[in-house]
Tab-separated table of C-alpha atoms and ligand atoms in Angstrom:
chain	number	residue	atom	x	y	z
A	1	UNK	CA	0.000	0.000	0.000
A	2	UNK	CA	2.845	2.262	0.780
A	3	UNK	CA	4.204	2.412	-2.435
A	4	UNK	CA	0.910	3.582	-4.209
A	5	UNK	CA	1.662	6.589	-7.005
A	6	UNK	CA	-1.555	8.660	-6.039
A	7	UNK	CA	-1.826	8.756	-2.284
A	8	UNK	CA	-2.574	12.264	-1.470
A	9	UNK	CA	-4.367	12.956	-4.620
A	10	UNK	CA	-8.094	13.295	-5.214
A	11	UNK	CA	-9.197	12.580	-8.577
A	12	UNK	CA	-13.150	13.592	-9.782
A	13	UNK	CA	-14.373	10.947	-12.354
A	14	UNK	CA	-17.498	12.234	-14.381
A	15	UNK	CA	-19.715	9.396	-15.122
A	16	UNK	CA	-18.281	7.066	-12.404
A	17	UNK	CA	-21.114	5.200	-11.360
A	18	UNK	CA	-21.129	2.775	-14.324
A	19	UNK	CA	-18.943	1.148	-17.022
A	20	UNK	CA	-15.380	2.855	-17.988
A	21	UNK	CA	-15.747	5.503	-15.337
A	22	UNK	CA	-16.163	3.095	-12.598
A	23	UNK	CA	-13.085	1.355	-14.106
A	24	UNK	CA	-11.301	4.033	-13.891
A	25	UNK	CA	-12.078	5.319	-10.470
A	26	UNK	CA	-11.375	2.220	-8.989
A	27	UNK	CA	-7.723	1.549	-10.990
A	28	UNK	CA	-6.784	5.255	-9.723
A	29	UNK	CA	-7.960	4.362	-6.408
A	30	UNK	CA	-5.872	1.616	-6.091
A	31	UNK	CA	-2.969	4.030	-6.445
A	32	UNK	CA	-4.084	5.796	-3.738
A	33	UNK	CA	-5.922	8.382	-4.493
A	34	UNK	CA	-9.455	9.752	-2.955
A	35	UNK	CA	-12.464	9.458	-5.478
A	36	UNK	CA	-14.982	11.855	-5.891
A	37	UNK	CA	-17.844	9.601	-7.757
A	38	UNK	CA	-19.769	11.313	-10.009
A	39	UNK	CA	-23.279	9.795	-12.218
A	40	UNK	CA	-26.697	8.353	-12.026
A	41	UNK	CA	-27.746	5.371	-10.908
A	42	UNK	CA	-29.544	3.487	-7.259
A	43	UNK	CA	-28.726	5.631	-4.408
A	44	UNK	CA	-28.185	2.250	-2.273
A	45	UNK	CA	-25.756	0.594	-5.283
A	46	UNK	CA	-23.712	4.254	-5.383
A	47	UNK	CA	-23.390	3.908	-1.213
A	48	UNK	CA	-22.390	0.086	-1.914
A	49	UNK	CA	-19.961	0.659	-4.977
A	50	UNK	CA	-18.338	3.731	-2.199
A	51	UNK	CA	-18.099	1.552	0.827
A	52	UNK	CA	-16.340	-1.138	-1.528
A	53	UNK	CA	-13.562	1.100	-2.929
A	54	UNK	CA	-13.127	2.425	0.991
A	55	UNK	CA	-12.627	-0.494	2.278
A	56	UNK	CA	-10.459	-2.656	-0.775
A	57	UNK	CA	-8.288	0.159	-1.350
A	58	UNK	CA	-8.195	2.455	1.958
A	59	UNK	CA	-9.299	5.970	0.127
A	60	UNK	CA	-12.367	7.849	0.492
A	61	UNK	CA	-14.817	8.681	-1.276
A	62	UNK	CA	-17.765	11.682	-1.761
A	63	UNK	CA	-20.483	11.144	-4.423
A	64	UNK	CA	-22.200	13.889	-6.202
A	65	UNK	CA	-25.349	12.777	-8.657
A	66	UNK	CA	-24.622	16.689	-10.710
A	67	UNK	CA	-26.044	16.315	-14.240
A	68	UNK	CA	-23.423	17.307	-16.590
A	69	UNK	CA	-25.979	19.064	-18.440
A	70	UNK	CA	-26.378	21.837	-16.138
A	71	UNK	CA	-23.662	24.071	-15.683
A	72	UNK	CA	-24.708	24.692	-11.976
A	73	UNK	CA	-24.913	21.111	-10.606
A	74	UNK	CA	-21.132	20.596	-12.484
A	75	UNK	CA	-20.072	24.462	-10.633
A	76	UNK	CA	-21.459	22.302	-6.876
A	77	UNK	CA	-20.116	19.112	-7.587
A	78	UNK	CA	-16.436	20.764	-8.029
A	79	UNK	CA	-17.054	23.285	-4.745
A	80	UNK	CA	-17.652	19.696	-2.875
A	81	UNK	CA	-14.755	19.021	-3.895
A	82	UNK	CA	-13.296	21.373	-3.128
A	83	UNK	CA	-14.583	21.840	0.536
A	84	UNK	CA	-13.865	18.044	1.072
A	85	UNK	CA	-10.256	17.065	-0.116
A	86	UNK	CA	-8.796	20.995	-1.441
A	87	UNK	CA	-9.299	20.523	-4.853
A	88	UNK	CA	-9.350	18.297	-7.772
A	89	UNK	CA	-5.597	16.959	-8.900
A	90	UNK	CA	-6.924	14.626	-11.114
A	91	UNK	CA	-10.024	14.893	-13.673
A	92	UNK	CA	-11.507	12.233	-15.263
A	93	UNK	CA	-14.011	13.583	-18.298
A	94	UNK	CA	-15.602	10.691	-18.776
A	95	UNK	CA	-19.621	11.068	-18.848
A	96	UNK	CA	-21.048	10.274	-22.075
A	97	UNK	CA	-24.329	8.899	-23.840
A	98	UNK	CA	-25.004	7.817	-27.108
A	99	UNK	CA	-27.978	7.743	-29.454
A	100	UNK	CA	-27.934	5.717	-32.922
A	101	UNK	CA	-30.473	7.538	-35.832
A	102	UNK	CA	-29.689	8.933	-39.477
A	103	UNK	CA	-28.916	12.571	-39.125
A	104	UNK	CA	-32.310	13.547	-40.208
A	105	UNK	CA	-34.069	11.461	-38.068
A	106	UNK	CA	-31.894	12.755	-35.046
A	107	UNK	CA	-33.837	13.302	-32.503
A	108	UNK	CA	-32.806	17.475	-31.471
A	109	UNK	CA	-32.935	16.972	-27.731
A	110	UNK	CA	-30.692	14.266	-28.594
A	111	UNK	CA	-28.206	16.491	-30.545
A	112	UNK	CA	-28.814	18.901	-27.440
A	113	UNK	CA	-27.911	16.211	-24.649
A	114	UNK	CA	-24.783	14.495	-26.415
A	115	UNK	CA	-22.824	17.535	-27.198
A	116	UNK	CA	-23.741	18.574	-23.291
A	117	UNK	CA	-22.169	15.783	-21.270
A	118	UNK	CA	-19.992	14.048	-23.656
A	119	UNK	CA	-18.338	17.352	-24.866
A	120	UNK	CA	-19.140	20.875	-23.451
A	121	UNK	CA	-19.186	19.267	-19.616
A	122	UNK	CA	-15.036	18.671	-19.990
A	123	UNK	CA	-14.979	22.785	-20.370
A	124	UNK	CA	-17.014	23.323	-17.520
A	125	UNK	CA	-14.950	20.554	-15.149
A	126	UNK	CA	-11.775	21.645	-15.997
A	127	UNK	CA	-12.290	25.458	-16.200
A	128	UNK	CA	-13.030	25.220	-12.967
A	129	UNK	CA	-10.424	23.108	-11.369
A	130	UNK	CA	-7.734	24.630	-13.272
A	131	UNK	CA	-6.908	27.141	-11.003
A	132	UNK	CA	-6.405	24.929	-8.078
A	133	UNK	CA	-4.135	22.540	-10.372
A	134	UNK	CA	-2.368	25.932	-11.313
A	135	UNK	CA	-2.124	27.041	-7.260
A	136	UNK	CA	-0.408	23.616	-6.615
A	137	UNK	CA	1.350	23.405	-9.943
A	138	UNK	CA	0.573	19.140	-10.213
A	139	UNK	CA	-2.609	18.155	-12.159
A	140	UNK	CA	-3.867	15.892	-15.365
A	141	UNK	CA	-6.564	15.865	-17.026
A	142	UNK	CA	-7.941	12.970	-19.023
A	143	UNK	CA	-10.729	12.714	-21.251
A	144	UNK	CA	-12.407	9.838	-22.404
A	145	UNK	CA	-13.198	10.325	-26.002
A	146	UNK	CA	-13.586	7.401	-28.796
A	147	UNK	CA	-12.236	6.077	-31.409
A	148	UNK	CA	-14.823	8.190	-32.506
A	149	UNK	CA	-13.193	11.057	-31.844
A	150	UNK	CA	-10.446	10.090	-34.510
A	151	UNK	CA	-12.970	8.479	-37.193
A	152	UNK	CA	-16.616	8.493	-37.735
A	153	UNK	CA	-19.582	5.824	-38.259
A	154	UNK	CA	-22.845	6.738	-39.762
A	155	UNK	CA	-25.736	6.817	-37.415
A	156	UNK	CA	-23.348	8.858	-34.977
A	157	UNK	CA	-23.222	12.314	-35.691
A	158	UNK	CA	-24.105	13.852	-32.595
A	159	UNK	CA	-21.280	11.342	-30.789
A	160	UNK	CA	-18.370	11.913	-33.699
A	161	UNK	CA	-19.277	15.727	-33.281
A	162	UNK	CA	-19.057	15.582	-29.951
A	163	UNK	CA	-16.357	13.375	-29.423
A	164	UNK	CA	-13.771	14.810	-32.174
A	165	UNK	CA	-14.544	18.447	-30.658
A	166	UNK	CA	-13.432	16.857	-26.905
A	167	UNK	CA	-9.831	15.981	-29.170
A	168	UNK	CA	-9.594	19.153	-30.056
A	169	UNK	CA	-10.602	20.367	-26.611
A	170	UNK	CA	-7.707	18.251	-25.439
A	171	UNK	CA	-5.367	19.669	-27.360
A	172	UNK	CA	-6.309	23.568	-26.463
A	173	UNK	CA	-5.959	22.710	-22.762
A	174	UNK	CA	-2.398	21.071	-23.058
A	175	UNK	CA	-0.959	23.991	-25.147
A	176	UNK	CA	-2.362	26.128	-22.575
A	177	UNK	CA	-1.018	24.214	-19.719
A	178	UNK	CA	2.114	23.595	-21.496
A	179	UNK	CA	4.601	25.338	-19.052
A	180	UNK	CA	3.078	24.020	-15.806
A	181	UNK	CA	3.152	20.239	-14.450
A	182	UNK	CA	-0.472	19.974	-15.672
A	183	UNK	CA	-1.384	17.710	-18.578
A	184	UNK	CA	-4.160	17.175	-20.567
A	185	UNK	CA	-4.660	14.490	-22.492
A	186	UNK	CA	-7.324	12.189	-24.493
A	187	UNK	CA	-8.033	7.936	-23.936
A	188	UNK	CA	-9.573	6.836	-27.354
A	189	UNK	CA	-11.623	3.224	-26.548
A	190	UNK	CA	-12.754	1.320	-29.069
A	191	UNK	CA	-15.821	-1.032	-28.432
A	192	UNK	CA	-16.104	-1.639	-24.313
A	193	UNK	CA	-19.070	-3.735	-23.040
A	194	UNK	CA	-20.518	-1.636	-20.965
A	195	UNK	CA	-24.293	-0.510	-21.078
A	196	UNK	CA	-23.656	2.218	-23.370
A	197	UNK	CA	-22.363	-0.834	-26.061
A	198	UNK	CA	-24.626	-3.329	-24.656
A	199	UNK	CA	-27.624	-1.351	-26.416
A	200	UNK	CA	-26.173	-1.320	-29.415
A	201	UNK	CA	-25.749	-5.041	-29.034
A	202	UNK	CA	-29.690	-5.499	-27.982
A	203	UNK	CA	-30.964	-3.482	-30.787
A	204	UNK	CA	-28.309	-5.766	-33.334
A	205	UNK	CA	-30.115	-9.330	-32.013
A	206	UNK	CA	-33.238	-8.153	-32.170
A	207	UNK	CA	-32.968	-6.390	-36.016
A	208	UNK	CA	-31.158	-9.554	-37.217
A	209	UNK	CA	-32.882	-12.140	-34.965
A	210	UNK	CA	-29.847	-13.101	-33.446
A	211	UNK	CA	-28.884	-14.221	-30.042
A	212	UNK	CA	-26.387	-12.110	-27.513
A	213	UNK	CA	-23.380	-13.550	-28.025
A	214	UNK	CA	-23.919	-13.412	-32.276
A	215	UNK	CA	-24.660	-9.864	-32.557
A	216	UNK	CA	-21.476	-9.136	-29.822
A	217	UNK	CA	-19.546	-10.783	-32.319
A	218	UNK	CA	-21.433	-9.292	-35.244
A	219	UNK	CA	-20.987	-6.149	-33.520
A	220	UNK	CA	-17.044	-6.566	-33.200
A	221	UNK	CA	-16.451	-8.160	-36.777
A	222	UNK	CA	-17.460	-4.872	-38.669
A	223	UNK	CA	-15.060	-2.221	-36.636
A	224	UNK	CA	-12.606	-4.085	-34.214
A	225	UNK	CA	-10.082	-6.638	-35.752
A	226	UNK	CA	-9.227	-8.335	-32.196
A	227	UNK	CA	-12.697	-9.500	-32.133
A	228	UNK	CA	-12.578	-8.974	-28.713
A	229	UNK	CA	-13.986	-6.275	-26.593
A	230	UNK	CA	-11.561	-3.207	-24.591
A	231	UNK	CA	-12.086	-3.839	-21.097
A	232	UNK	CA	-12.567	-0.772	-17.889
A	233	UNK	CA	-9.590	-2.531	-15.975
A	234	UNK	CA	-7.105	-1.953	-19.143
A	235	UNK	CA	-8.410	1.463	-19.379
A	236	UNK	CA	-8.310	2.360	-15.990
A	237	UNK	CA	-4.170	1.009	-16.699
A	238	UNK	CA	-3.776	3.860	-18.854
A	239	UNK	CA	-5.360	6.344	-16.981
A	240	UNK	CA	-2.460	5.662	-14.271
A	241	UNK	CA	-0.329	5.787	-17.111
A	242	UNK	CA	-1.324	9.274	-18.085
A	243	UNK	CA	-1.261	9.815	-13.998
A	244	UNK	CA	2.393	8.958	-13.634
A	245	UNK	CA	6.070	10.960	-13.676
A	246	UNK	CA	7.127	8.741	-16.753
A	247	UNK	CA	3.819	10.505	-19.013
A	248	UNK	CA	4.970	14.011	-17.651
A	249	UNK	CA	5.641	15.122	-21.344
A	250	UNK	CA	2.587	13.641	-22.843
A	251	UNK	CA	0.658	16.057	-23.648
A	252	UNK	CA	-2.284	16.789	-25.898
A	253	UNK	CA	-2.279	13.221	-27.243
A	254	UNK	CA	-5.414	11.175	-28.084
A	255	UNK	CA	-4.789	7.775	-27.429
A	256	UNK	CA	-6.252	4.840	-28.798
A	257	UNK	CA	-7.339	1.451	-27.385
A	258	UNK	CA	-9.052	-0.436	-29.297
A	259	UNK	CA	-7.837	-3.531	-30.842
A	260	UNK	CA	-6.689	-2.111	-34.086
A	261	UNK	CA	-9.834	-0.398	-35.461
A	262	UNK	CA	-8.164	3.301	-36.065
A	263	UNK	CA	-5.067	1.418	-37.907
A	264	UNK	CA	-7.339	0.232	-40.840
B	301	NAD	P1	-22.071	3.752	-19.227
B	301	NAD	O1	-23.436	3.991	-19.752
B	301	NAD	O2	-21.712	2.441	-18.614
B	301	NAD	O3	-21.698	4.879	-18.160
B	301	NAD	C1	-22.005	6.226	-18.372
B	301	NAD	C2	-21.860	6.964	-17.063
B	301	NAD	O4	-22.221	8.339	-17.296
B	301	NAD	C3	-22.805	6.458	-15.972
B	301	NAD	O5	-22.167	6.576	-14.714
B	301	NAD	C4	-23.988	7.418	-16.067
B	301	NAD	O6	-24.732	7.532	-14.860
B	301	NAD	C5	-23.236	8.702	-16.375
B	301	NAD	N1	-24.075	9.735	-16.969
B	301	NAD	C6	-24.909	9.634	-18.034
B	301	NAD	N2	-25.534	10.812	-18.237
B	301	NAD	C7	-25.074	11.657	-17.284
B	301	NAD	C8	-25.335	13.007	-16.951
B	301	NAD	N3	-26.227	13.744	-17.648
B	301	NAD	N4	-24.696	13.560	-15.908
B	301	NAD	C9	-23.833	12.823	-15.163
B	301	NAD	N5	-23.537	11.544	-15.432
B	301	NAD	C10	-24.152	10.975	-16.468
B	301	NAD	O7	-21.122	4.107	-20.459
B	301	NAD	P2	-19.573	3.791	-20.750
B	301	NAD	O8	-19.535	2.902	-21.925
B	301	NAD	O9	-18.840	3.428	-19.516
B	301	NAD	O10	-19.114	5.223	-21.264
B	301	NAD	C11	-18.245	6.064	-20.534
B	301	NAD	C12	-17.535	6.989	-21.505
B	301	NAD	O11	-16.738	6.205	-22.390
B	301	NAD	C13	-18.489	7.781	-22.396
B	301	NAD	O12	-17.990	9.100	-22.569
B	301	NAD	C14	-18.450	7.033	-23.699
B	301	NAD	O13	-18.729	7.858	-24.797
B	301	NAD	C15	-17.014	6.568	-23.718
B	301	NAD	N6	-16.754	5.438	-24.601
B	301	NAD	C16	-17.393	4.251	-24.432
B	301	NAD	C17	-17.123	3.208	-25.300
B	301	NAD	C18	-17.767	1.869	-25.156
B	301	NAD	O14	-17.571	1.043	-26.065
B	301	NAD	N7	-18.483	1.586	-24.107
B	301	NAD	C19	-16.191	3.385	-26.322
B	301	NAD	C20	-15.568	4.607	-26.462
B	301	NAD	C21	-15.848	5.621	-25.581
């Protein structure tokens, strides 16, 4: 336990109550560092996914259910923060949904909603936990994009828009954070079965009358040449990566995991 990178750090996941977030939470947490748990989901589950990263990996935790598409809930979630542990040292953009639809069938609140938590919620988070990464001159910042933030699919337009505009976002914050100890940079997953992917898979067995495991593999066939799926735990690996001294001049960089699909 001694040994752990992150003790003494607090890092905020977005989005941690499910999926890649959780992953990630938990992977920094067993570093060391105190989570600040962030997402929807059953308020006894949250308290039961808390006590177990307390107790495995001797951190705390504070949970805050902010809806990272209102600018006020994201402004309290970081003052809690704030008031609990001094600040956020590490930030984890990782909320995100998806919706599936031909761009004129897109459904507007849809449009509205994805380009609110999966892109313009990383602004608000890290404007405002900037200046306490500036006042102690340590901090990284890690967004979760795609592999659709490097390439597109059809059906995805409010997702690729919002997801190649959170690689660009990336790459403003490290040039502006260049000549601190801060850095900014972007994970790029490819498919990860979580529920966000497990929808996809649903709607696939039911259009082509398939079972689960056919339209996973189905699924996999047409974008990711491992055939197998990107998992929370590898993930969360590179987010301590990103985390450590040795990634100190990594900056700006959207990084890809996802079993080849972005080298076709
Ligand atoms: P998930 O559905 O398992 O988890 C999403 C998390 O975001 C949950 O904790 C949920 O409560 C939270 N969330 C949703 N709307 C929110 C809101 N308005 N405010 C606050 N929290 C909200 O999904 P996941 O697959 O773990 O996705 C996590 C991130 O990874 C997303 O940004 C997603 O785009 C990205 N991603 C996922 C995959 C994949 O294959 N699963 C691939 C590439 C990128």
């Amino acid at each position: 336990m001694q040994s752990r990178s992150l003790v003494g750090k607090t890092a905020l996941v977005t989005g941690s109550t499910s999926g890649i977030g959780l992953g990630i939470a938990r992977s920094l947490a067993a570093e060391g560092a105190n989570i600040c748990l962030n997402g929807f989901g059953d308020l006894q589950e949250i308290a039961a996914l808390r006590a177990a990263i307390e107790h495995e990996f001797q951190v705390k935790t504070i949970y805050s259910n902010a809806d990272m598409t209102q600018t006020s809930q994201i402004a309290e979630m970081m003052t809690q923060a704030q008031n609990e542990f001094g600040g956020v040292d590490i930030l984890v953009n990782n909320a995100g949904i998806q919706h599936v639809a031909a761009i004129e069938d897109f459904p507007v609140e849809k449009w509205d909603a994805i380009i609110a938590i999966n892109l313009s919620s990383a602004f608000h988070t890290t404007r405002l936990a900037l200046p306490s990464m500036r006042a102690k001159n340590w901090g990284r910042i890690i967004n979760v994009a795609s592999v659709h933030g490097l390439v597109a699919s059809a059906q995805k337009s409010a997702y690729v828009a919002a997801k190649h505009g959170l690689v660009g976002f990336t790459k403003t914050t490290a040039l502006e954070t260049a000549d601190s100890a801060i850095t900014c940079n972007a994970i790029c997953p490819g498919f990860v079965l979580t529920p966000l992917v497990q929808k996809q898979v649903d709607a696939r067995a039911e259009r082509d009358n398939i079972s689960n495991e056919e339209a996973k593999k189905s699924l996999l066939s047409e974008k990711q040449p491992s055939g197998e799926f990107v998992t929370p735990e590898q993930l969360g690996a590179l987010a301590v990566f990103f985390c450590s001294d040795a990634a100190t001049q990594i900056r700006g960089v959207a990084w890809n995991m996802d079993g080849g699909w972005v080298a076709q």
